[in-house]
Amino acid sequence: MTVIRLGGISIRLRHRLLAAVLGSLAALVAVAMWSAATGSTSLGLERVWYALIDQGTKGDEFILWTLRLPRLTTGLAVGACMGLAGALFQTLTRNPLGSPDLLGLTQGATTGALIAIIVTGASLQTTAVLAAVGALATGLLIWSLTRGGDPSGYRLVLVGIGVSAILAGINGYLLTRTTIIDAFRAVYWLTGDLSGRDFGQAAAVGIVLAAGLIVVAFLHRGLDSLRLGEAAATGLGVHVGATRVTALVTASVLTAGAVAVAGPLAFVALAAPHIAARLTGSTRSFLCSALVGALIVTAADMIAVAGVGDRQLPTGVVTGVVGGAYLIWLLIANRKKGILS
């Protein structure tokens, strides 16, 4: 156990947790550097370094600063938001399958995006705004439907599944009422991708991520207590209702920010907290979950850029394939424990 003292505040860090966070950070830096160095035009790590410090060629600096770094930084922020949101939802639901995908927030974002694309023919920026509004509205709806009862465990999961099913029906109807061109745009957005992103979008998601991390830092004690159940948390002096509402709003905002920019990258929010928990040996791993989420999206995007043959893939295709395989493994691995059966 390592104790860090900042003024009058003492922070206790278990050695395994500290090692997991530092290891995840090191892996993330390595994958990010490798992603910046590879692509249709390979730069190599040395040329990337010189371009970063403004001593490279004009061509290398254009490739790095105009084409690759905006996409890379956006992916880092989006992945971290999804990883943190997934950890919050799994804490609130006390369910290993709790994630924005299952609870309907990504379907809500999809509804907002489809309305923008199909009904109004809006631009990418307007689509992003309406997608964020859709995710936030879905989070608000779920909170209102669970208010007055115990908005945790299977209650929240079942309400989320119901809302998701309704929104999926609405989304399917919207797709049947559009032209082929708009349907193509909608399906491409639904897949999820990071191509064409800029530093402005990366900064917007980064601000959402920073705000989420600050809120989680203040809620950390209460969230830890919620894992023990409502009675235990109340006995420890936690304001259960306020903590849950704040955590739900924070997770919804994190999801909205990520999905608005990158689309619904499947399974990132589900897988990141599980991987972080295995690394740290604890479910109390919000920072590690954010780092693992960023690592998953960055690695998936690097694979997507490499593509199949000479064709790049949307980032969401890679996260969907890998995440789907992980979900199947998770279901099989936990069935014997009676967690998911």
mmCIF file of C-alpha atoms in Angstrom:
data_model
loop_
_atom_site.group_PDB
_atom_site.id
_atom_site.type_symbol
_atom_site.label_atom_id
_atom_site.label_comp_id
_atom_site.label_asym_id
_atom_site.label_seq_id
_atom_site.Cartn_x
_atom_site.Cartn_y
_atom_site.Cartn_z
ATOM 1 C CA MET A 1 0.000 0.000 0.000
ATOM 2 C CA THR A 2 1.379 3.398 -1.045
ATOM 3 C CA VAL A 3 0.107 6.594 0.608
ATOM 4 C CA ILE A 4 0.287 9.888 -1.295
ATOM 5 C CA ARG A 5 -0.301 13.053 0.718
ATOM 6 C CA LEU A 6 -1.441 16.244 -1.016
ATOM 7 C CA GLY A 7 -1.846 18.954 1.593
ATOM 8 C CA GLY A 8 -4.438 17.631 4.007
ATOM 9 C CA ILE A 9 -5.614 14.850 1.657
ATOM 10 C CA SER A 10 -4.226 11.327 1.835
ATOM 11 C CA ILE A 11 -4.618 8.968 -1.131
ATOM 12 C CA ARG A 12 -3.986 5.255 -0.580
ATOM 13 C CA LEU A 13 -2.944 3.234 -3.607
ATOM 14 C CA ARG A 14 -2.575 -0.512 -3.656
ATOM 15 C CA HIS A 15 0.588 -1.650 -5.386
ATOM 16 C CA ARG A 16 -1.303 -3.819 -7.876
ATOM 17 C CA LEU A 17 -3.666 -0.961 -8.741
ATOM 18 C CA LEU A 18 -0.743 1.423 -9.213
ATOM 19 C CA ALA A 19 1.096 -1.122 -11.374
ATOM 20 C CA ALA A 20 -2.039 -1.702 -13.486
ATOM 21 C CA VAL A 21 -2.588 2.014 -14.064
ATOM 22 C CA LEU A 22 1.059 2.649 -14.961
ATOM 23 C CA GLY A 23 1.170 -0.459 -17.149
ATOM 24 C CA SER A 24 -2.014 0.551 -18.982
ATOM 25 C CA LEU A 25 -0.645 4.046 -19.475
ATOM 26 C CA ALA A 26 2.648 2.710 -20.852
ATOM 27 C CA ALA A 27 0.801 0.364 -23.225
ATOM 28 C CA LEU A 28 -1.433 3.224 -24.337
ATOM 29 C CA VAL A 29 1.548 5.478 -25.116
ATOM 30 C CA ALA A 30 3.245 2.670 -27.061
ATOM 31 C CA VAL A 31 0.147 1.872 -29.128
ATOM 32 C CA ALA A 32 -0.524 5.583 -29.758
ATOM 33 C CA MET A 33 3.036 6.138 -30.997
ATOM 34 C CA TRP A 34 2.826 3.057 -33.201
ATOM 35 C CA SER A 35 -0.534 4.227 -34.562
ATOM 36 C CA ALA A 36 0.922 7.649 -35.398
ATOM 37 C CA ALA A 37 3.850 6.009 -37.186
ATOM 38 C CA THR A 38 1.901 3.546 -39.339
ATOM 39 C CA GLY A 39 -0.695 3.934 -42.056
ATOM 40 C CA SER A 40 -0.855 4.193 -45.823
ATOM 41 C CA THR A 41 2.409 6.135 -45.557
ATOM 42 C CA SER A 42 4.725 4.661 -42.920
ATOM 43 C CA LEU A 43 6.712 7.287 -41.040
ATOM 44 C CA GLY A 44 8.544 5.254 -38.428
ATOM 45 C CA LEU A 45 8.992 6.322 -34.827
ATOM 46 C CA GLU A 46 12.011 8.516 -35.527
ATOM 47 C CA ARG A 47 10.220 10.593 -38.164
ATOM 48 C CA VAL A 48 7.183 10.870 -35.911
ATOM 49 C CA TRP A 49 9.354 12.226 -33.106
ATOM 50 C CA TYR A 50 10.986 14.835 -35.345
ATOM 51 C CA ALA A 51 7.597 15.882 -36.708
ATOM 52 C CA LEU A 52 6.263 16.214 -33.154
ATOM 53 C CA ILE A 53 9.061 18.597 -32.156
ATOM 54 C CA ASP A 54 8.703 20.602 -35.388
ATOM 55 C CA GLN A 55 11.968 19.377 -36.903
ATOM 56 C CA GLY A 56 10.534 17.030 -39.528
ATOM 57 C CA THR A 57 9.823 17.585 -43.213
ATOM 58 C CA LYS A 58 6.742 19.507 -44.294
ATOM 59 C CA GLY A 59 5.231 16.314 -45.651
ATOM 60 C CA ASP A 60 5.759 14.403 -42.410
ATOM 61 C CA GLU A 61 4.367 17.261 -40.332
ATOM 62 C CA PHE A 62 1.292 17.480 -42.582
ATOM 63 C CA ILE A 63 0.622 13.748 -42.281
ATOM 64 C CA LEU A 64 1.103 13.769 -38.521
ATOM 65 C CA TRP A 65 -0.555 17.027 -37.458
ATOM 66 C CA THR A 66 -3.315 17.242 -40.066
ATOM 67 C CA LEU A 67 -4.243 13.615 -40.725
ATOM 68 C CA ARG A 68 -3.196 11.365 -37.865
ATOM 69 C CA LEU A 69 -2.996 13.255 -34.578
ATOM 70 C CA PRO A 70 -6.566 14.664 -34.735
ATOM 71 C CA ARG A 71 -7.908 11.156 -35.324
ATOM 72 C CA LEU A 72 -5.633 9.683 -32.663
ATOM 73 C CA THR A 73 -6.454 12.222 -29.948
ATOM 74 C CA THR A 74 -10.165 11.925 -30.696
ATOM 75 C CA GLY A 75 -9.932 8.149 -30.347
ATOM 76 C CA LEU A 76 -8.073 8.459 -27.044
ATOM 77 C CA ALA A 77 -10.703 10.783 -25.581
ATOM 78 C CA VAL A 78 -13.644 8.788 -26.955
ATOM 79 C CA GLY A 79 -12.266 5.495 -25.643
ATOM 80 C CA ALA A 80 -11.571 6.951 -22.204
ATOM 81 C CA CYS A 81 -15.104 8.386 -22.017
ATOM 82 C CA MET A 82 -16.610 5.025 -22.944
ATOM 83 C CA GLY A 83 -14.437 3.107 -20.491
ATOM 84 C CA LEU A 84 -15.326 5.461 -17.649
ATOM 85 C CA ALA A 85 -19.027 5.458 -18.556
ATOM 86 C CA GLY A 86 -19.039 1.657 -18.616
ATOM 87 C CA ALA A 87 -17.449 1.492 -15.165
ATOM 88 C CA LEU A 88 -20.077 3.884 -13.808
ATOM 89 C CA PHE A 89 -22.975 1.942 -15.310
ATOM 90 C CA GLN A 90 -21.656 -1.384 -14.013
ATOM 91 C CA THR A 91 -21.298 0.155 -10.565
ATOM 92 C CA LEU A 92 -24.839 1.552 -10.647
ATOM 93 C CA THR A 93 -26.409 -1.666 -11.910
ATOM 94 C CA ARG A 94 -24.114 -4.010 -9.968
ATOM 95 C CA ASN A 95 -24.305 -6.083 -13.128
ATOM 96 C CA PRO A 96 -21.323 -7.178 -15.258
ATOM 97 C CA LEU A 97 -23.352 -6.472 -18.416
ATOM 98 C CA GLY A 98 -24.213 -2.893 -17.478
ATOM 99 C CA SER A 99 -23.146 -0.600 -20.322
ATOM 100 C CA PRO A 100 -24.540 2.203 -22.514
ATOM 101 C CA ASP A 101 -25.163 -0.378 -25.257
ATOM 102 C CA LEU A 102 -27.400 -2.507 -23.036
ATOM 103 C CA LEU A 103 -29.135 0.360 -21.241
ATOM 104 C CA GLY A 104 -30.243 2.096 -24.440
ATOM 105 C CA LEU A 105 -28.112 5.237 -24.447
ATOM 106 C CA THR A 106 -26.424 4.352 -27.730
ATOM 107 C CA GLN A 107 -29.839 3.637 -29.239
ATOM 108 C CA GLY A 108 -30.959 7.053 -28.019
ATOM 109 C CA ALA A 109 -27.930 8.655 -29.650
ATOM 110 C CA THR A 110 -28.738 6.732 -32.825
ATOM 111 C CA THR A 111 -32.288 8.075 -32.799
ATOM 112 C CA GLY A 112 -30.990 11.626 -32.527
ATOM 113 C CA ALA A 113 -28.496 11.059 -35.338
ATOM 114 C CA LEU A 114 -31.103 9.458 -37.608
ATOM 115 C CA ILE A 115 -33.477 12.373 -37.057
ATOM 116 C CA ALA A 116 -30.667 14.735 -38.042
ATOM 117 C CA ILE A 117 -29.641 12.748 -41.128
ATOM 118 C CA ILE A 118 -32.996 11.519 -42.411
ATOM 119 C CA VAL A 119 -35.525 14.112 -41.296
ATOM 120 C CA THR A 120 -33.504 17.332 -41.499
ATOM 121 C CA GLY A 121 -30.573 16.335 -43.769
ATOM 122 C CA ALA A 122 -28.281 18.079 -41.306
ATOM 123 C CA SER A 123 -24.504 18.460 -41.344
ATOM 124 C CA LEU A 124 -22.031 16.341 -39.377
ATOM 125 C CA GLN A 125 -21.924 18.933 -36.597
ATOM 126 C CA THR A 126 -25.694 19.042 -36.231
ATOM 127 C CA THR A 127 -25.824 15.243 -36.321
ATOM 128 C CA ALA A 128 -23.322 15.122 -33.459
ATOM 129 C CA VAL A 129 -25.361 17.594 -31.408
ATOM 130 C CA LEU A 130 -28.630 15.715 -31.905
ATOM 131 C CA ALA A 131 -26.907 12.399 -31.155
ATOM 132 C CA ALA A 132 -25.706 13.835 -27.839
ATOM 133 C CA VAL A 133 -29.186 15.160 -27.107
ATOM 134 C CA GLY A 134 -30.638 11.715 -27.872
ATOM 135 C CA ALA A 135 -28.260 9.977 -25.471
ATOM 136 C CA LEU A 136 -28.890 12.502 -22.704
ATOM 137 C CA ALA A 137 -32.653 12.347 -23.208
ATOM 138 C CA THR A 138 -32.516 8.551 -22.941
ATOM 139 C CA GLY A 139 -30.518 8.787 -19.719
ATOM 140 C CA LEU A 140 -33.094 11.243 -18.343
ATOM 141 C CA LEU A 141 -35.938 8.923 -19.359
ATOM 142 C CA ILE A 142 -34.318 5.940 -17.645
ATOM 143 C CA TRP A 143 -33.769 7.978 -14.487
ATOM 144 C CA SER A 144 -37.390 9.176 -14.463
ATOM 145 C CA LEU A 145 -38.696 5.622 -14.928
ATOM 146 C CA THR A 146 -36.574 4.279 -12.066
ATOM 147 C CA ARG A 147 -37.129 7.232 -9.733
ATOM 148 C CA GLY A 148 -39.031 6.391 -6.582
ATOM 149 C CA GLY A 149 -37.751 2.832 -6.522
ATOM 150 C CA ASP A 150 -34.369 1.188 -6.290
ATOM 151 C CA PRO A 151 -32.623 2.391 -9.484
ATOM 152 C CA SER A 152 -29.946 -0.252 -9.310
ATOM 153 C CA GLY A 153 -29.328 -3.853 -10.165
ATOM 154 C CA TYR A 154 -31.739 -5.560 -12.496
ATOM 155 C CA ARG A 155 -34.388 -2.841 -12.241
ATOM 156 C CA LEU A 156 -32.193 -0.347 -14.068
ATOM 157 C CA VAL A 157 -31.039 -3.013 -16.534
ATOM 158 C CA LEU A 158 -34.591 -4.117 -17.381
ATOM 159 C CA VAL A 159 -35.794 -0.534 -17.825
ATOM 160 C CA GLY A 160 -32.800 0.131 -20.078
ATOM 161 C CA ILE A 161 -33.505 -2.963 -22.173
ATOM 162 C CA GLY A 162 -37.124 -1.906 -22.594
ATOM 163 C CA VAL A 163 -36.219 1.633 -23.617
ATOM 164 C CA SER A 164 -33.553 0.288 -25.987
ATOM 165 C CA ALA A 165 -36.079 -2.016 -27.669
ATOM 166 C CA ILE A 166 -38.519 0.856 -28.209
ATOM 167 C CA LEU A 167 -35.812 3.081 -29.665
ATOM 168 C CA ALA A 168 -34.574 0.268 -31.909
ATOM 169 C CA GLY A 169 -38.074 0.020 -33.380
ATOM 170 C CA ILE A 170 -38.169 3.786 -33.948
ATOM 171 C CA ASN A 171 -34.739 3.678 -35.581
ATOM 172 C CA GLY A 172 -35.799 0.850 -37.873
ATOM 173 C CA TYR A 173 -38.866 2.835 -38.938
ATOM 174 C CA LEU A 174 -36.778 5.930 -39.659
ATOM 175 C CA LEU A 175 -34.469 3.902 -41.897
ATOM 176 C CA THR A 176 -37.440 2.711 -43.950
ATOM 177 C CA ARG A 177 -38.578 6.286 -44.586
ATOM 178 C CA THR A 178 -35.476 7.635 -46.284
ATOM 179 C CA THR A 179 -33.596 7.679 -49.579
ATOM 180 C CA ILE A 180 -30.761 5.327 -50.423
ATOM 181 C CA ILE A 181 -28.174 8.109 -50.046
ATOM 182 C CA ASP A 182 -29.385 9.158 -46.601
ATOM 183 C CA ALA A 183 -29.698 5.509 -45.565
ATOM 184 C CA PHE A 184 -26.053 4.976 -46.552
ATOM 185 C CA ARG A 185 -25.001 7.984 -44.471
ATOM 186 C CA ALA A 186 -27.036 6.723 -41.538
ATOM 187 C CA VAL A 187 -25.666 3.170 -41.704
ATOM 188 C CA TYR A 188 -22.103 4.479 -41.912
ATOM 189 C CA TRP A 189 -22.677 6.595 -38.809
ATOM 190 C CA LEU A 190 -24.280 3.631 -37.036
ATOM 191 C CA THR A 191 -21.122 1.591 -37.628
ATOM 192 C CA GLY A 192 -18.938 4.111 -35.799
ATOM 193 C CA ASP A 193 -15.735 5.597 -37.175
ATOM 194 C CA LEU A 194 -12.969 8.106 -36.393
ATOM 195 C CA SER A 195 -11.973 9.152 -39.906
ATOM 196 C CA GLY A 196 -12.112 12.852 -40.695
ATOM 197 C CA ARG A 197 -12.099 13.998 -37.065
ATOM 198 C CA ASP A 198 -10.325 17.212 -36.084
ATOM 199 C CA PHE A 199 -8.720 18.748 -33.014
ATOM 200 C CA GLY A 200 -11.904 20.690 -32.241
ATOM 201 C CA GLN A 201 -13.870 17.475 -31.828
ATOM 202 C CA ALA A 202 -11.038 15.940 -29.820
ATOM 203 C CA ALA A 203 -11.033 18.972 -27.521
ATOM 204 C CA ALA A 204 -14.810 18.802 -27.036
ATOM 205 C CA VAL A 205 -14.670 15.145 -25.985
ATOM 206 C CA GLY A 206 -11.598 15.904 -23.863
ATOM 207 C CA ILE A 207 -13.535 18.535 -21.912
ATOM 208 C CA VAL A 208 -16.344 16.035 -21.285
ATOM 209 C CA LEU A 209 -13.776 13.459 -20.136
ATOM 210 C CA ALA A 210 -12.059 15.900 -17.776
ATOM 211 C CA ALA A 211 -15.384 16.891 -16.220
ATOM 212 C CA GLY A 212 -16.320 13.225 -15.814
ATOM 213 C CA LEU A 213 -13.050 12.374 -14.102
ATOM 214 C CA ILE A 214 -13.469 15.271 -11.666
ATOM 215 C CA VAL A 215 -17.003 14.179 -10.756
ATOM 216 C CA VAL A 216 -15.915 10.547 -10.308
ATOM 217 C CA ALA A 217 -13.065 11.681 -8.045
ATOM 218 C CA PHE A 218 -15.595 13.357 -5.736
ATOM 219 C CA LEU A 219 -18.040 10.418 -5.948
ATOM 220 C CA HIS A 220 -15.430 7.703 -5.505
ATOM 221 C CA ARG A 221 -16.171 6.922 -1.857
ATOM 222 C CA GLY A 222 -19.915 6.837 -2.409
ATOM 223 C CA LEU A 223 -19.594 4.654 -5.508
ATOM 224 C CA ASP A 224 -17.402 2.200 -3.622
ATOM 225 C CA SER A 225 -20.044 1.971 -0.911
ATOM 226 C CA LEU A 226 -22.839 1.411 -3.454
ATOM 227 C CA ARG A 227 -21.148 -1.807 -4.541
ATOM 228 C CA LEU A 228 -21.986 -3.164 -1.069
ATOM 229 C CA GLY A 229 -25.687 -2.400 -1.436
ATOM 230 C CA GLU A 230 -28.018 0.436 -0.476
ATOM 231 C CA ALA A 231 -28.293 -0.470 3.210
ATOM 232 C CA ALA A 232 -24.536 -0.696 3.692
ATOM 233 C CA ALA A 233 -23.943 2.542 1.782
ATOM 234 C CA THR A 234 -26.546 4.384 3.863
ATOM 235 C CA GLY A 235 -24.991 3.015 7.032
ATOM 236 C CA LEU A 236 -21.630 4.429 5.931
ATOM 237 C CA GLY A 237 -23.149 7.890 5.614
ATOM 238 C CA VAL A 238 -23.495 8.006 1.827
ATOM 239 C CA HIS A 239 -26.345 10.018 0.286
ATOM 240 C CA VAL A 240 -27.440 7.142 -1.933
ATOM 241 C CA GLY A 241 -30.036 8.974 -4.030
ATOM 242 C CA ALA A 242 -27.823 11.953 -4.836
ATOM 243 C CA THR A 243 -24.846 9.718 -5.583
ATOM 244 C CA ARG A 244 -26.851 7.551 -7.990
ATOM 245 C CA VAL A 245 -28.400 10.465 -9.832
ATOM 246 C CA THR A 246 -25.053 12.240 -10.184
ATOM 247 C CA ALA A 247 -23.347 9.066 -11.398
ATOM 248 C CA LEU A 248 -26.136 8.344 -13.902
ATOM 249 C CA VAL A 249 -26.030 11.878 -15.288
ATOM 250 C CA THR A 250 -22.225 11.753 -15.511
ATOM 251 C CA ALA A 251 -22.249 8.400 -17.303
ATOM 252 C CA SER A 252 -24.910 9.682 -19.702
ATOM 253 C CA VAL A 253 -22.911 12.820 -20.498
ATOM 254 C CA LEU A 254 -19.737 10.771 -21.058
ATOM 255 C CA THR A 255 -21.615 8.443 -23.408
ATOM 256 C CA ALA A 256 -23.234 11.347 -25.236
ATOM 257 C CA GLY A 257 -19.912 13.089 -25.804
ATOM 258 C CA ALA A 258 -18.224 9.954 -27.112
ATOM 259 C CA VAL A 259 -21.045 8.717 -29.344
ATOM 260 C CA ALA A 260 -21.745 12.173 -30.763
ATOM 261 C CA VAL A 261 -18.227 12.356 -32.199
ATOM 262 C CA ALA A 262 -17.377 8.750 -33.075
ATOM 263 C CA GLY A 263 -20.733 7.029 -33.393
ATOM 264 C CA PRO A 264 -21.731 3.977 -31.339
ATOM 265 C CA LEU A 265 -18.447 2.043 -31.089
ATOM 266 C CA ALA A 266 -19.812 -1.265 -29.868
ATOM 267 C CA PHE A 267 -18.715 -3.075 -26.697
ATOM 268 C CA VAL A 268 -15.938 -0.673 -25.630
ATOM 269 C CA ALA A 269 -17.878 0.469 -22.557
ATOM 270 C CA LEU A 270 -18.699 -3.148 -21.727
ATOM 271 C CA ALA A 271 -15.230 -4.651 -22.088
ATOM 272 C CA ALA A 272 -13.006 -1.914 -20.632
ATOM 273 C CA PRO A 273 -14.194 -2.177 -16.983
ATOM 274 C CA HIS A 274 -13.881 -5.975 -17.040
ATOM 275 C CA ILE A 275 -10.335 -5.872 -18.373
ATOM 276 C CA ALA A 276 -9.426 -3.153 -15.870
ATOM 277 C CA ALA A 277 -10.887 -5.217 -13.016
ATOM 278 C CA ARG A 278 -8.783 -8.208 -14.031
ATOM 279 C CA LEU A 279 -5.659 -6.054 -14.171
ATOM 280 C CA THR A 280 -6.215 -4.364 -10.828
ATOM 281 C CA GLY A 281 -7.850 -7.257 -8.996
ATOM 282 C CA SER A 282 -10.618 -4.889 -7.950
ATOM 283 C CA THR A 283 -13.845 -3.465 -9.359
ATOM 284 C CA ARG A 284 -12.814 -0.058 -7.999
ATOM 285 C CA SER A 285 -10.818 0.897 -11.072
ATOM 286 C CA PHE A 286 -12.386 3.929 -12.744
ATOM 287 C CA LEU A 287 -9.088 5.467 -13.900
ATOM 288 C CA CYS A 288 -7.814 2.143 -15.182
ATOM 289 C CA SER A 289 -11.138 1.585 -16.991
ATOM 290 C CA ALA A 290 -10.718 4.915 -18.773
ATOM 291 C CA LEU A 291 -7.150 4.024 -19.798
ATOM 292 C CA VAL A 292 -8.186 0.578 -21.025
ATOM 293 C CA GLY A 293 -11.077 2.108 -22.992
ATOM 294 C CA ALA A 294 -8.665 4.506 -24.685
ATOM 295 C CA LEU A 295 -6.298 1.613 -25.402
ATOM 296 C CA ILE A 296 -9.072 -0.506 -26.962
ATOM 297 C CA VAL A 297 -10.262 2.268 -29.279
ATOM 298 C CA THR A 298 -6.724 3.275 -30.285
ATOM 299 C CA ALA A 299 -5.716 -0.307 -31.062
ATOM 300 C CA ALA A 300 -8.991 -0.971 -32.905
ATOM 301 C CA ASP A 301 -8.577 2.166 -34.996
ATOM 302 C CA MET A 302 -5.011 1.187 -35.865
ATOM 303 C CA ILE A 303 -6.293 -2.181 -37.095
ATOM 304 C CA ALA A 304 -9.103 -0.432 -38.977
ATOM 305 C CA VAL A 305 -6.640 1.842 -40.774
ATOM 306 C CA ALA A 306 -4.570 -1.174 -41.793
ATOM 307 C CA GLY A 307 -7.824 -2.629 -43.139
ATOM 308 C CA VAL A 308 -8.281 -5.641 -45.354
ATOM 309 C CA GLY A 309 -6.136 -5.532 -48.472
ATOM 310 C CA ASP A 310 -6.035 -1.906 -49.581
ATOM 311 C CA ARG A 311 -9.362 -0.927 -48.006
ATOM 312 C CA GLN A 312 -9.696 0.677 -44.593
ATOM 313 C CA LEU A 313 -12.434 -0.455 -42.206
ATOM 314 C CA PRO A 314 -14.701 1.672 -40.014
ATOM 315 C CA THR A 315 -13.434 1.604 -36.436
ATOM 316 C CA GLY A 316 -16.757 0.262 -35.198
ATOM 317 C CA VAL A 317 -16.371 -2.898 -37.287
ATOM 318 C CA VAL A 318 -13.228 -3.858 -35.362
ATOM 319 C CA THR A 319 -14.656 -3.026 -31.929
ATOM 320 C CA GLY A 320 -17.835 -4.919 -32.812
ATOM 321 C CA VAL A 321 -16.035 -8.094 -33.879
ATOM 322 C CA VAL A 322 -13.598 -8.107 -30.974
ATOM 323 C CA GLY A 323 -16.203 -6.966 -28.455
ATOM 324 C CA GLY A 324 -18.742 -9.540 -29.602
ATOM 325 C CA ALA A 325 -16.197 -12.311 -29.152
ATOM 326 C CA TYR A 326 -15.363 -10.934 -25.698
ATOM 327 C CA LEU A 327 -19.049 -10.842 -24.727
ATOM 328 C CA ILE A 328 -19.485 -14.499 -25.717
ATOM 329 C CA TRP A 329 -16.413 -15.435 -23.683
ATOM 330 C CA LEU A 330 -17.691 -13.400 -20.720
ATOM 331 C CA LEU A 331 -21.047 -15.168 -20.779
ATOM 332 C CA ILE A 332 -19.397 -18.603 -20.925
ATOM 333 C CA ALA A 333 -16.777 -17.794 -18.273
ATOM 334 C CA ASN A 334 -19.301 -16.426 -15.770
ATOM 335 C CA ARG A 335 -22.039 -18.997 -16.329
ATOM 336 C CA LYS A 336 -20.311 -21.459 -14.016
ATOM 337 C CA LYS A 337 -20.246 -18.821 -11.295
ATOM 338 C CA GLY A 338 -23.984 -18.256 -11.585
ATOM 339 C CA ILE A 339 -23.505 -14.549 -12.296
ATOM 340 C CA LEU A 340 -25.111 -14.375 -15.702
ATOM 341 C CA SER A 341 -27.229 -17.509 -15.780
#
